[in-house]
Amino acid sequence: MGSYTELLRTSGVARIIAAQLTARFPSGMLSLAFLLHVEQQTGSYGAAGLVLAATSIGQAVAGPLTSRLMGRLGMRPVLTVTLVVCASSVIAIGVLPLTVPLYMAVGLLCGLATPPVQPAVRTIYPKMVNSRQLTPLFSLDASAQEIIWVVGPVVTTFVSTQVGTVWGILLAAVMMIGGTIWFIASPELGRVRIPRSKRRFGTVLARPAVLLATVVGFLLIGACAAVEAGVVAAFGHDGAEAGFVLAIFSIGSLAGGLTLGHVPISPWSTARRMLIVFVGVSLAAFAMDFWWLALTLFIAGIGIAPALAVLFTIVSVSVKFSDTAEAYGWVGTGQLIGAALGSAVAGFLIDGYEAVGAFWAASVLAFLGVVVPALGRRWHPDLRGRDASPIPDTEPVPVTPS
């Protein structure tokens, strides 16, 4: 824990982590809040699912675009405009009597305008710490975000069921506004300027490490989404056991991130961490018992935050600083698509084979998450003893003839 204590003592690190976690906290609230509210207003889970799909599509499309815009317009202007549009859309879904098509349209706008806090903060991190601290910082970030997924759904469920679904949505909007303003006001956003990229949009995906991180992130989050669907199916929507099991899943990720965050990154690091996830979710498929799922998913969780930390680090070291925000935007889009696909495939398998079908889907996705980085290890940066900072952008220096 000494390396994390040293990190948190570094000027600005604790503050920027707290601010971005608060800004991103609605990520763990809005899907459930929208689901409960739209179902209550329309009487249809199918309609609620369409609204969530529209929101996810908007987020997937916007990720690389808004991230790249931060290099052209600056982080603060992009974050401010997207915050205004996104928060207004969230509030509109909560308070306006809309039809399903209008709910979908506003949900799409909400997704398109999601403030790019995650790409912004991961672009800032390399400028806040030295290269030795960067990998532990990414690990701490990946671990800390599990708080969002443990606490967010619990808070949303309590407020929406005990007070009202409108208040569940408005609480998420307040968290988004307060957290993003706090993040925007952080001094680090004024000290770090992302240079304008000279490459065409999407060119950064030609970097093997970025493509590898995008594909593995897609498989990892797809497996997690399938697990979540399987756990809910195993215990029912009203079963408290599902919430406890998913919380233990996230606690395993938190523990893994803090334990393995200091381990040097080699070409096999991603495959090894994904192997932990694969073993855990594969074992989980053998019994839909509370204690068995709690144990096996805790094991699976141990690999999640460490795997994400490696993916963030290999992206950082593989691109120029001007391309880091867009690169993280693409990685985020891959994860969003993975979540949507994992949930969809798990849903079909649950209909046909009950809850265990979702764990079959998760096992296949996690297995591919082991195979892909194992086969692609030649393109996986070896950071043992190396600087993990982004490639600096260089400009020609005019020379005055003597």
Short mmCIF file of C-alpha atoms in Angstrom, two decimals, residues 60 64 202 204-222 270 307-308 310-312 314-315 319 326-339 369 372:
data_model
loop_
_atom_site.label_atom_id
_atom_site.label_comp_id
_atom_site.label_asym_id
_atom_site.label_seq_id
_atom_site.Cartn_x
_atom_site.Cartn_y
_atom_site.Cartn_z
CA ALA A 60 -20.52 4.78 -28.10
CA PRO A 64 -13.93 9.26 -29.68
CA GLY A 202 -9.66 7.16 -36.34
CA VAL A 204 -5.04 6.12 -33.81
CA LEU A 205 -6.78 2.72 -34.09
CA ALA A 206 -4.01 1.66 -36.47
CA ARG A 207 -1.72 1.56 -33.43
CA PRO A 208 -1.62 -2.16 -32.53
CA ALA A 209 -1.64 -1.54 -28.78
CA VAL A 210 -4.70 0.75 -29.04
CA LEU A 211 -6.57 -1.80 -31.17
CA LEU A 212 -5.55 -4.57 -28.77
CA ALA A 213 -6.80 -2.56 -25.76
CA THR A 214 -10.08 -1.78 -27.55
CA VAL A 215 -10.74 -5.42 -28.48
CA VAL A 216 -9.78 -6.84 -25.07
CA GLY A 217 -11.82 -4.15 -23.31
CA PHE A 218 -14.79 -5.10 -25.50
CA LEU A 219 -14.41 -8.76 -24.48
CA LEU A 220 -13.80 -8.04 -20.79
CA ILE A 221 -16.76 -5.70 -20.30
CA GLY A 222 -18.93 -7.97 -22.45
CA THR A 270 -3.12 -8.79 -20.08
CA ALA A 307 -6.62 -5.95 -16.63
CA LEU A 308 -8.18 -2.52 -17.16
CA VAL A 310 -2.85 -2.66 -18.09
CA LEU A 311 -5.07 -1.64 -21.02
CA PHE A 312 -5.02 2.02 -19.97
CA ILE A 314 -0.39 0.31 -22.86
CA VAL A 315 -2.56 2.91 -24.61
CA VAL A 319 0.42 7.05 -28.72
CA GLU A 326 -9.15 10.04 -28.75
CA ALA A 327 -7.46 6.69 -28.06
CA TYR A 328 -9.18 6.42 -24.68
CA GLY A 329 -12.43 7.43 -26.38
CA TRP A 330 -12.14 4.44 -28.73
CA VAL A 331 -11.33 2.11 -25.82
CA GLY A 332 -14.42 3.40 -24.03
CA THR A 333 -16.55 2.84 -27.12
CA GLY A 334 -15.31 -0.75 -27.36
CA GLN A 335 -16.31 -1.32 -23.77
CA LEU A 336 -19.79 0.16 -24.31
CA ILE A 337 -20.38 -2.03 -27.36
CA GLY A 338 -19.11 -5.02 -25.36
CA ALA A 339 -21.57 -4.26 -22.56
CA GLY A 369 -10.09 -12.20 -23.77
CA VAL A 372 -6.50 -12.35 -28.14
#
